[in-house]
Amino acid sequence: MPAPDAPPQAEQHSQDPNAKPQYKQLDLSGTWLSRQINVLNFGTGRLSAEDGERFLQWEEIRRWGTSFKQCEKRRQYLLKYSPIVRFMTEKVDGLGANITAKHFPCNFCVDMKAGGFNPDYGMELCANKLSSQSHQEQVMAHGNHKSLIGGLHCTAHMY
């Protein structure tokens, strides 16, 4: 037994290198507290890889409604006031296509992209991947070749 004046000894923790890490359970109940706990557990690596992926998907879906409304509002503003977007649409309109908001649909995308030409939709905007109005403006104005492809697609009445 150590003397009463001796400093306390640190406890010895034996760690088994073969032991599985202790992960926290993912809670998707939707309450404010459960979300905060999930964010903390995800940020500190206390969720399994599978639960971490599920958490990211859940967060993306949770934010979808807000990002979709923002995308539509920004799209209208940019088509009306952005010099580069207006220039691009005027040039494509010169090919005989009448570019409107319907040619820039806001969609939910699972790919890691912010948008691009899609023959089924036009210049698709990935609302859940756009971080700001300037980001959306860059996507809408991205590359004259994309715009020309979109314009030629419109003039051929393929969609």
Backbone as JSON Lines, residues from 0, in Angstrom:
{"i":0,"aa":"M","n":[0.86,-1.17,0.0],"ca":[0.0,0.0,0.0],"c":[0.9,1.23,0.0]}
{"i":1,"aa":"P","n":[0.6,2.22,-0.9],"ca":[1.46,3.41,-0.98],"c":[1.3,4.27,0.25]}
{"i":2,"aa":"A","n":[2.33,5.04,0.52],"ca":[2.29,5.96,1.66],"c":[1.21,7.01,1.41]}
{"i":3,"aa":"P","n":[0.61,7.57,2.48],"ca":[-0.46,8.55,2.32],"c":[0.03,9.82,1.63]}
{"i":4,"aa":"D","n":[1.33,10.16,1.72],"ca":[1.84,11.38,1.1],"c":[2.2,11.18,-0.37]}
{"i":5,"aa":"A","n":[2.23,9.95,-0.85],"ca":[2.64,9.66,-2.22],"c":[1.55,10.11,-3.2]}
{"i":6,"aa":"P","n":[1.98,10.62,-4.36],"ca":[0.99,11.02,-5.36],"c":[0.22,9.81,-5.86]}
{"i":7,"aa":"P","n":[-1.01,10.01,-6.26],"ca":[-1.8,8.87,-6.73],"c":[-1.22,8.3,-8.02]}
{"i":8,"aa":"Q","n":[-1.28,7.03,-8.15],"ca":[-0.78,6.34,-9.34],"c":[-1.87,6.38,-10.43]}
{"i":9,"aa":"A","n":[-1.45,6.61,-11.64],"ca":[-2.4,6.58,-12.76],"c":[-2.86,5.15,-12.96]}
{"i":10,"aa":"E","n":[-4.14,5.01,-13.28],"ca":[-4.68,3.68,-13.51],"c":[-4.09,3.12,-14.8]}
{"i":11,"aa":"Q","n":[-3.78,1.87,-14.79],"ca":[-3.25,1.21,-15.97],"c":[-4.42,0.63,-16.76]}
{"i":12,"aa":"H","n":[-4.56,1.11,-18.01],"ca":[-5.61,0.59,-18.89],"c":[-4.95,-0.35,-19.88]}
{"i":13,"aa":"S","n":[-5.38,-1.56,-19.86],"ca":[-4.85,-2.49,-20.85],"c":[-5.79,-2.45,-22.05]}
{"i":14,"aa":"Q","n":[-5.22,-2.17,-23.22],"ca":[-6.03,-2.13,-24.43],"c":[-5.66,-3.31,-25.3]}
{"i":15,"aa":"D","n":[-6.65,-4.06,-25.62],"ca":[-6.48,-5.2,-26.49],"c":[-6.45,-4.7,-27.93]}
{"i":16,"aa":"P","n":[-5.35,-4.91,-28.66],"ca":[-5.29,-4.41,-30.04],"c":[-6.32,-5.09,-30.95]}
{"i":17,"aa":"N","n":[-6.86,-6.23,-30.55],"ca":[-7.85,-6.94,-31.36],"c":[-9.28,-6.56,-30.99]}
{"i":18,"aa":"A","n":[-9.44,-5.72,-29.98],"ca":[-10.79,-5.34,-29.55],"c":[-11.43,-4.42,-30.59]}
{"i":19,"aa":"K","n":[-12.75,-4.59,-30.81],"ca":[-13.48,-3.76,-31.76],"c":[-13.72,-2.39,-31.14]}
{"i":20,"aa":"P","n":[-13.68,-1.3,-31.94],"ca":[-13.97,0.02,-31.39],"c":[-15.42,0.11,-30.95]}
{"i":21,"aa":"Q","n":[-15.66,0.91,-29.94],"ca":[-17.01,1.1,-29.42],"c":[-17.68,2.25,-30.17]}
{"i":22,"aa":"Y","n":[-18.63,1.93,-31.04],"ca":[-19.33,2.96,-31.81],"c":[-20.63,3.31,-31.12]}
{"i":23,"aa":"K","n":[-21.06,4.54,-31.32],"ca":[-22.33,5.0,-30.79],"c":[-23.44,4.64,-31.77]}
{"i":24,"aa":"Q","n":[-24.64,4.52,-31.26],"ca":[-25.79,4.18,-32.09],"c":[-26.32,5.43,-32.78]}
{"i":25,"aa":"L","n":[-26.62,5.35,-34.06],"ca":[-27.19,6.45,-34.83],"c":[-28.66,6.59,-34.46]}
{"i":26,"aa":"D","n":[-29.1,7.8,-34.14],"ca":[-30.49,8.07,-33.76],"c":[-31.11,8.96,-34.82]}
{"i":27,"aa":"L","n":[-32.04,8.43,-35.6],"ca":[-32.7,9.2,-36.64],"c":[-34.13,9.57,-36.26]}
{"i":28,"aa":"S","n":[-34.35,9.83,-34.99],"ca":[-35.7,10.17,-34.52],"c":[-36.14,11.55,-34.97]}
{"i":29,"aa":"G","n":[-35.19,12.42,-35.34],"ca":[-35.55,13.71,-35.87],"c":[-35.65,14.83,-34.84]}
{"i":30,"aa":"T","n":[-35.39,14.54,-33.59],"ca":[-35.45,15.6,-32.59],"c":[-34.19,16.45,-32.67]}
{"i":31,"aa":"W","n":[-34.29,17.65,-32.14],"ca":[-33.15,18.56,-32.14],"c":[-31.97,17.93,-31.39]}
{"i":32,"aa":"L","n":[-32.22,17.34,-30.23],"ca":[-31.16,16.75,-29.42],"c":[-30.51,15.56,-30.14]}
{"i":33,"aa":"S","n":[-31.32,14.72,-30.76],"ca":[-30.75,13.55,-31.44],"c":[-29.86,14.0,-32.6]}
{"i":34,"aa":"R","n":[-30.26,15.07,-33.29],"ca":[-29.43,15.58,-34.39],"c":[-28.1,16.1,-33.86]}
{"i":35,"aa":"Q","n":[-28.12,16.83,-32.75],"ca":[-26.89,17.37,-32.18],"c":[-25.96,16.24,-31.73]}
{"i":36,"aa":"I","n":[-26.53,15.21,-31.14],"ca":[-25.73,14.06,-30.71],"c":[-25.13,13.36,-31.93]}
{"i":37,"aa":"N","n":[-25.92,13.18,-32.99],"ca":[-25.41,12.55,-34.21],"c":[-24.29,13.37,-34.83]}
{"i":38,"aa":"V","n":[-24.44,14.7,-34.87],"ca":[-23.4,15.57,-35.42],"c":[-22.12,15.41,-34.61]}
{"i":39,"aa":"L","n":[-22.24,15.41,-33.28],"ca":[-21.07,15.24,-32.42],"c":[-20.41,13.88,-32.64]}
{"i":40,"aa":"N","n":[-21.22,12.83,-32.65],"ca":[-20.67,11.49,-32.84],"c":[-20.04,11.33,-34.22]}
{"i":41,"aa":"F","n":[-20.65,11.91,-35.24],"ca":[-20.09,11.84,-36.58],"c":[-18.77,12.61,-36.65]}
{"i":42,"aa":"G","n":[-18.77,13.83,-36.11],"ca":[-17.58,14.68,-36.16],"c":[-16.4,14.12,-35.39]}
{"i":43,"aa":"T","n":[-16.66,13.34,-34.37],"ca":[-15.57,12.78,-33.57],"c":[-15.25,11.34,-33.94]}
{"i":44,"aa":"G","n":[-15.9,10.83,-35.0],"ca":[-15.59,9.48,-35.48],"c":[-16.18,8.38,-34.63]}
{"i":45,"aa":"R","n":[-17.22,8.68,-33.86],"ca":[-17.8,7.65,-33.0],"c":[-18.99,6.93,-33.64]}
{"i":46,"aa":"L","n":[-19.18,7.15,-34.95],"ca":[-20.19,6.38,-35.68],"c":[-19.46,5.4,-36.59]}
{"i":47,"aa":"S","n":[-20.05,4.24,-36.79],"ca":[-19.44,3.28,-37.73],"c":[-19.49,3.89,-39.12]}
{"i":48,"aa":"A","n":[-18.74,3.31,-40.03],"ca":[-18.71,3.82,-41.41],"c":[-20.1,3.77,-42.03]}
{"i":49,"aa":"E","n":[-20.83,2.69,-41.78],"ca":[-22.19,2.55,-42.32],"c":[-23.12,3.6,-41.73]}
{"i":50,"aa":"D","n":[-23.08,3.8,-40.42],"ca":[-23.92,4.81,-39.78],"c":[-23.51,6.21,-40.2]}
{"i":51,"aa":"G","n":[-22.23,6.44,-40.41],"ca":[-21.77,7.74,-40.88],"c":[-22.34,8.06,-42.25]}
{"i":52,"aa":"E","n":[-22.35,7.08,-43.14],"ca":[-22.93,7.26,-44.47],"c":[-24.43,7.49,-44.38]}
{"i":53,"aa":"R","n":[-25.11,6.72,-43.55],"ca":[-26.56,6.9,-43.35],"c":[-26.85,8.29,-42.8]}
{"i":54,"aa":"F","n":[-26.02,8.76,-41.87],"ca":[-26.21,10.09,-41.28],"c":[-26.07,11.17,-42.35]}
{"i":55,"aa":"L","n":[-25.05,11.06,-43.21],"ca":[-24.86,12.06,-44.27],"c":[-26.04,12.07,-45.24]}
{"i":56,"aa":"Q","n":[-26.55,10.91,-45.59],"ca":[-27.71,10.84,-46.48],"c":[-28.94,11.45,-45.81]}
{"i":57,"aa":"W","n":[-29.13,11.15,-44.54],"ca":[-30.26,11.68,-43.78],"c":[-30.19,13.2,-43.71]}
{"i":58,"aa":"E","n":[-29.0,13.74,-43.47],"ca":[-28.82,15.2,-43.39],"c":[-29.11,15.85,-44.73]}
{"i":59,"aa":"E","n":[-28.68,15.22,-45.81],"ca":[-28.89,15.78,-47.13],"c":[-30.39,15.82,-47.47]}
{"i":60,"aa":"I","n":[-31.09,14.76,-47.14],"ca":[-32.53,14.71,-47.38],"c":[-33.26,15.72,-46.48]}
{"i":61,"aa":"R","n":[-32.79,15.89,-45.26],"ca":[-33.42,16.83,-44.32],"c":[-33.32,18.26,-44.86]}
{"i":62,"aa":"R","n":[-32.21,18.58,-45.51],"ca":[-32.0,19.93,-46.03],"c":[-32.58,20.13,-47.43]}
{"i":63,"aa":"W","n":[-33.1,19.08,-48.06],"ca":[-33.53,19.14,-49.44],"c":[-34.59,20.22,-49.68]}
{"i":64,"aa":"G","n":[-35.61,20.31,-48.85],"ca":[-36.68,21.28,-49.06],"c":[-36.17,22.71,-49.11]}
{"i":65,"aa":"T","n":[-35.3,23.07,-48.2],"ca":[-34.75,24.42,-48.16],"c":[-33.86,24.67,-49.37]}
{"i":66,"aa":"S","n":[-33.01,23.74,-49.71],"ca":[-32.09,23.96,-50.83],"c":[-32.85,24.03,-52.16]}
{"i":67,"aa":"F","n":[-33.94,23.29,-52.29],"ca":[-34.73,23.32,-53.52],"c":[-35.38,24.7,-53.69]}
{"i":68,"aa":"K","n":[-35.96,25.24,-52.63],"ca":[-36.58,26.57,-52.7],"c":[-35.54,27.65,-52.99]}
{"i":69,"aa":"Q","n":[-34.37,27.54,-52.35],"ca":[-33.29,28.5,-52.61],"c":[-32.84,28.42,-54.05]}
{"i":70,"aa":"C","n":[-32.71,27.23,-54.59],"ca":[-32.26,27.04,-55.97],"c":[-33.24,27.71,-56.93]}
{"i":71,"aa":"E","n":[-34.53,27.5,-56.73],"ca":[-35.52,28.11,-57.62],"c":[-35.5,29.62,-57.53]}
{"i":72,"aa":"K","n":[-35.38,30.15,-56.32],"ca":[-35.36,31.6,-56.14],"c":[-34.11,32.21,-56.77]}
{"i":73,"aa":"R","n":[-32.96,31.58,-56.55],"ca":[-31.71,32.06,-57.15],"c":[-31.75,31.97,-58.67]}
{"i":74,"aa":"R","n":[-32.32,30.88,-59.18],"ca":[-32.4,30.7,-60.63],"c":[-33.16,31.86,-61.27]}
{"i":75,"aa":"Q","n":[-34.31,32.22,-60.69],"ca":[-35.1,33.33,-61.23],"c":[-34.3,34.63,-61.2]}
{"i":76,"aa":"Y","n":[-33.62,34.88,-60.07],"ca":[-32.83,36.09,-59.92],"c":[-31.69,36.13,-60.94]}
{"i":77,"aa":"L","n":[-30.97,35.03,-61.08],"ca":[-29.82,34.98,-61.98],"c":[-30.23,35.12,-63.44]}
{"i":78,"aa":"L","n":[-31.34,34.52,-63.83],"ca":[-31.82,34.66,-65.2],"c":[-32.19,36.11,-65.52]}
{"i":79,"aa":"K","n":[-32.6,36.84,-64.51],"ca":[-33.03,38.22,-64.71],"c":[-31.89,39.23,-64.57]}
{"i":80,"aa":"Y","n":[-30.95,38.99,-63.61],"ca":[-29.97,40.02,-63.26],"c":[-28.5,39.66,-63.49]}
{"i":81,"aa":"S","n":[-28.14,38.4,-63.6],"ca":[-26.74,38.02,-63.75],"c":[-26.24,38.32,-65.16]}
{"i":82,"aa":"P","n":[-25.21,39.16,-65.3],"ca":[-24.7,39.48,-66.64],"c":[-24.22,38.24,-67.41]}
{"i":83,"aa":"I","n":[-23.51,37.35,-66.76],"ca":[-22.96,36.18,-67.47],"c":[-24.07,35.2,-67.85]}
{"i":84,"aa":"V","n":[-25.04,35.0,-66.96],"ca":[-26.13,34.08,-67.28],"c":[-27.01,34.66,-68.38]}
{"i":85,"aa":"R","n":[-27.29,35.96,-68.32],"ca":[-28.08,36.62,-69.36],"c":[-27.35,36.56,-70.71]}
{"i":86,"aa":"F","n":[-26.04,36.82,-70.7],"ca":[-25.25,36.76,-71.93],"c":[-25.33,35.36,-72.54]}
{"i":87,"aa":"M","n":[-25.13,34.35,-71.69],"ca":[-25.15,32.97,-72.15],"c":[-26.51,32.59,-72.72]}
{"i":88,"aa":"T","n":[-27.58,32.96,-72.03],"ca":[-28.91,32.6,-72.52],"c":[-29.24,33.35,-73.81]}
{"i":89,"aa":"E","n":[-28.79,34.6,-73.95],"ca":[-29.02,35.34,-75.19],"c":[-28.31,34.68,-76.36]}
{"i":90,"aa":"K","n":[-27.09,34.19,-76.14],"ca":[-26.34,33.52,-77.21],"c":[-27.01,32.21,-77.61]}
{"i":91,"aa":"V","n":[-27.48,31.47,-76.64],"ca":[-28.16,30.21,-76.94],"c":[-29.51,30.51,-77.6]}
{"i":92,"aa":"D","n":[-30.19,31.58,-77.15],"ca":[-31.44,31.99,-77.79],"c":[-31.21,32.33,-79.26]}
{"i":93,"aa":"G","n":[-30.01,32.84,-79.57],"ca":[-29.66,33.16,-80.95],"c":[-29.66,31.95,-81.86]}
{"i":94,"aa":"L","n":[-29.56,30.77,-81.28],"ca":[-29.63,29.53,-82.06],"c":[-31.06,29.13,-82.36]}
{"i":95,"aa":"G","n":[-32.0,29.88,-81.81],"ca":[-33.41,29.57,-82.05],"c":[-34.11,28.96,-80.85]}
{"i":96,"aa":"A","n":[-33.4,28.76,-79.78],"ca":[-34.02,28.2,-78.57],"c":[-34.49,29.34,-77.68]}
{"i":97,"aa":"N","n":[-35.59,29.14,-77.02],"ca":[-36.09,30.14,-76.08],"c":[-35.8,29.63,-74.67]}
{"i":98,"aa":"I","n":[-34.66,30.04,-74.11],"ca":[-34.23,29.54,-72.8],"c":[-35.04,30.22,-71.7]}
{"i":99,"aa":"T","n":[-35.66,29.4,-70.87],"ca":[-36.44,29.89,-69.73],"c":[-36.01,29.12,-68.49]}
{"i":100,"aa":"A","n":[-36.66,29.41,-67.38],"ca":[-36.34,28.74,-66.12],"c":[-36.53,27.22,-66.23]}
{"i":101,"aa":"K","n":[-37.46,26.78,-67.07],"ca":[-37.69,25.32,-67.19],"c":[-36.49,24.59,-67.77]}
{"i":102,"aa":"H","n":[-35.58,25.32,-68.44],"ca":[-34.38,24.71,-68.98],"c":[-33.28,24.58,-67.94]}
{"i":103,"aa":"F","n":[-33.52,25.1,-66.73],"ca":[-32.58,24.99,-65.6],"c":[-33.32,24.39,-64.4]}
{"i":104,"aa":"P","n":[-33.74,23.12,-64.5],"ca":[-34.5,22.54,-63.39],"c":[-33.62,22.3,-62.16]}
{"i":105,"aa":"C","n":[-34.19,22.54,-61.01],"ca":[-33.52,22.24,-59.74],"c":[-33.89,20.82,-59.34]}
{"i":106,"aa":"N","n":[-32.9,19.96,-59.23],"ca":[-33.13,18.55,-58.9],"c":[-32.29,18.12,-57.72]}
{"i":107,"aa":"F","n":[-32.64,16.97,-57.16],"ca":[-31.85,16.33,-56.11],"c":[-30.89,15.37,-56.8]}
{"i":108,"aa":"C","n":[-29.59,15.54,-56.55],"ca":[-28.58,14.71,-57.2],"c":[-27.83,13.87,-56.17]}
{"i":109,"aa":"V","n":[-27.55,12.65,-56.52],"ca":[-26.74,11.8,-55.64],"c":[-25.28,11.81,-56.05]}
{"i":110,"aa":"D","n":[-24.99,12.2,-57.29],"ca":[-23.61,12.3,-57.75],"c":[-22.93,13.5,-57.1]}
{"i":111,"aa":"M","n":[-21.61,13.47,-57.09],"ca":[-20.84,14.6,-56.55],"c":[-20.63,15.63,-57.65]}
{"i":112,"aa":"K","n":[-21.71,16.29,-58.03],"ca":[-21.64,17.35,-59.03],"c":[-22.65,18.42,-58.64]}
{"i":113,"aa":"A","n":[-22.43,19.63,-59.14],"ca":[-23.34,20.73,-58.83],"c":[-24.33,20.94,-59.96]}
{"i":114,"aa":"G","n":[-24.1,20.35,-61.1],"ca":[-25.01,20.48,-62.22],"c":[-24.32,20.16,-63.52]}
{"i":115,"aa":"G","n":[-25.04,20.3,-64.61],"ca":[-24.48,20.04,-65.93],"c":[-25.59,19.74,-66.9]}
{"i":116,"aa":"F","n":[-25.2,19.56,-68.15],"ca":[-26.21,19.3,-69.18],"c":[-26.72,17.88,-69.06]}
{"i":117,"aa":"N","n":[-28.04,17.75,-69.1],"ca":[-28.7,16.46,-69.05],"c":[-29.73,16.45,-70.18]}
{"i":118,"aa":"P","n":[-29.66,15.53,-71.13],"ca":[-30.6,15.54,-72.25],"c":[-32.06,15.43,-71.83]}
{"i":119,"aa":"D","n":[-32.32,14.86,-70.67],"ca":[-33.71,14.72,-70.19],"c":[-34.23,15.98,-69.52]}
{"i":120,"aa":"Y","n":[-33.33,16.79,-68.94],"ca":[-33.77,17.95,-68.15],"c":[-33.3,19.29,-68.7]}
{"i":121,"aa":"G","n":[-32.23,19.34,-69.44],"ca":[-31.6,20.59,-69.86],"c":[-30.37,20.83,-69.0]}
{"i":122,"aa":"M","n":[-30.12,22.08,-68.62],"ca":[-28.99,22.4,-67.74],"c":[-29.42,22.14,-66.3]}
{"i":123,"aa":"E","n":[-29.23,20.93,-65.86],"ca":[-29.68,20.5,-64.53],"c":[-28.88,21.2,-63.43]}
{"i":124,"aa":"L","n":[-29.59,21.68,-62.41],"ca":[-28.96,22.27,-61.23],"c":[-29.19,21.33,-60.06]}
{"i":125,"aa":"C","n":[-28.12,20.9,-59.42],"ca":[-28.23,20.0,-58.28],"c":[-28.4,20.86,-57.01]}
{"i":126,"aa":"A","n":[-29.65,21.07,-56.65],"ca":[-29.97,21.99,-55.56],"c":[-29.29,21.59,-54.25]}
{"i":127,"aa":"N","n":[-29.15,20.32,-54.01],"ca":[-28.56,19.87,-52.75],"c":[-27.03,19.96,-52.76]}
{"i":128,"aa":"K","n":[-26.42,20.36,-53.87],"ca":[-24.96,20.48,-53.95],"c":[-24.49,21.93,-54.14]}
{"i":129,"aa":"L","n":[-25.42,22.86,-54.38],"ca":[-25.05,24.26,-54.6],"c":[-24.86,24.96,-53.27]}
{"i":130,"aa":"S","n":[-23.69,25.57,-53.08],"ca":[-23.35,26.15,-51.78],"c":[-23.73,27.62,-51.64]}
{"i":131,"aa":"S","n":[-23.9,28.34,-52.75],"ca":[-24.19,29.77,-52.67],"c":[-24.75,30.25,-54.0]}
{"i":132,"aa":"Q","n":[-25.17,31.5,-54.03],"ca":[-25.68,32.08,-55.27],"c":[-24.58,32.17,-56.32]}
{"i":133,"aa":"S","n":[-23.37,32.55,-55.91],"ca":[-22.28,32.64,-56.88],"c":[-21.91,31.26,-57.43]}
{"i":134,"aa":"H","n":[-22.0,30.24,-56.6],"ca":[-21.75,28.87,-57.07],"c":[-22.8,28.48,-58.11]}
{"i":135,"aa":"Q","n":[-24.06,28.81,-57.83],"ca":[-25.12,28.5,-58.78],"c":[-24.93,29.28,-60.08]}
{"i":136,"aa":"E","n":[-24.49,30.52,-59.97],"ca":[-24.23,31.33,-61.16],"c":[-23.14,30.69,-62.02]}
{"i":137,"aa":"Q","n":[-22.08,30.21,-61.39],"ca":[-21.0,29.54,-62.13],"c":[-21.51,28.29,-62.83]}
{"i":138,"aa":"V","n":[-22.36,27.54,-62.14],"ca":[-22.89,26.31,-62.73],"c":[-23.79,26.65,-63.92]}
{"i":139,"aa":"M","n":[-24.63,27.69,-63.75],"ca":[-25.55,28.06,-64.84],"c":[-24.79,28.58,-66.05]}
{"i":140,"aa":"A","n":[-23.67,29.21,-65.83],"ca":[-22.9,29.8,-66.93],"c":[-21.74,28.93,-67.39]}
{"i":141,"aa":"H","n":[-21.61,27.75,-66.82],"ca":[-20.44,26.89,-67.06],"c":[-20.28,26.51,-68.52]}
{"i":142,"aa":"G","n":[-19.22,27.01,-69.09],"ca":[-18.78,26.56,-70.41],"c":[-19.72,26.85,-71.56]}
{"i":143,"aa":"N","n":[-19.25,27.59,-72.52],"ca":[-20.06,27.86,-73.71],"c":[-20.39,26.57,-74.45]}
{"i":144,"aa":"H","n":[-19.52,25.59,-74.4],"ca":[-19.79,24.35,-75.12],"c":[-21.02,23.64,-74.55]}
{"i":145,"aa":"K","n":[-21.19,23.71,-73.22],"ca":[-22.38,23.11,-72.6],"c":[-23.63,23.86,-73.04]}
{"i":146,"aa":"S","n":[-23.53,25.17,-73.06],"ca":[-24.67,26.0,-73.46],"c":[-25.02,25.75,-74.92]}
{"i":147,"aa":"L","n":[-23.99,25.65,-75.75],"ca":[-24.24,25.4,-77.17],"c":[-24.85,24.02,-77.38]}
{"i":148,"aa":"I","n":[-24.36,23.05,-76.63],"ca":[-24.95,21.71,-76.73],"c":[-26.41,21.78,-76.33]}
{"i":149,"aa":"G","n":[-26.67,22.49,-75.22],"ca":[-28.06,22.64,-74.77],"c":[-28.9,23.37,-75.79]}
{"i":150,"aa":"G","n":[-28.35,24.43,-76.41],"ca":[-29.08,25.18,-77.41],"c":[-29.36,24.36,-78.65]}
{"i":151,"aa":"L","n":[-28.37,23.6,-79.11],"ca":[-28.56,22.75,-80.27],"c":[-29.58,21.66,-79.98]}
{"i":152,"aa":"H","n":[-29.56,21.17,-78.75],"ca":[-30.51,20.15,-78.32],"c":[-31.93,20.71,-78.39]}
{"i":153,"aa":"C","n":[-32.09,21.97,-77.96],"ca":[-33.4,22.62,-77.99],"c":[-33.87,22.83,-79.42]}
{"i":154,"aa":"T","n":[-32.96,23.27,-80.3],"ca":[-33.35,23.55,-81.68],"c":[-33.72,22.28,-82.42]}
{"i":155,"aa":"A","n":[-33.18,21.16,-82.0],"ca":[-33.51,19.9,-82.64],"c":[-34.83,19.34,-82.05]}
{"i":156,"aa":"H","n":[-35.41,20.04,-81.08],"ca":[-36.68,19.66,-80.44],"c":[-36.63,18.22,-79.91]}
{"i":157,"aa":"M","n":[-35.52,17.91,-79.25],"ca":[-35.35,16.56,-78.74],"c":[-35.94,16.38,-77.35]}
{"i":158,"aa":"Y","n":[-36.29,17.47,-76.69],"ca":[-36.98,17.29,-75.39],"c":[-38.0,18.34,-75.17]}
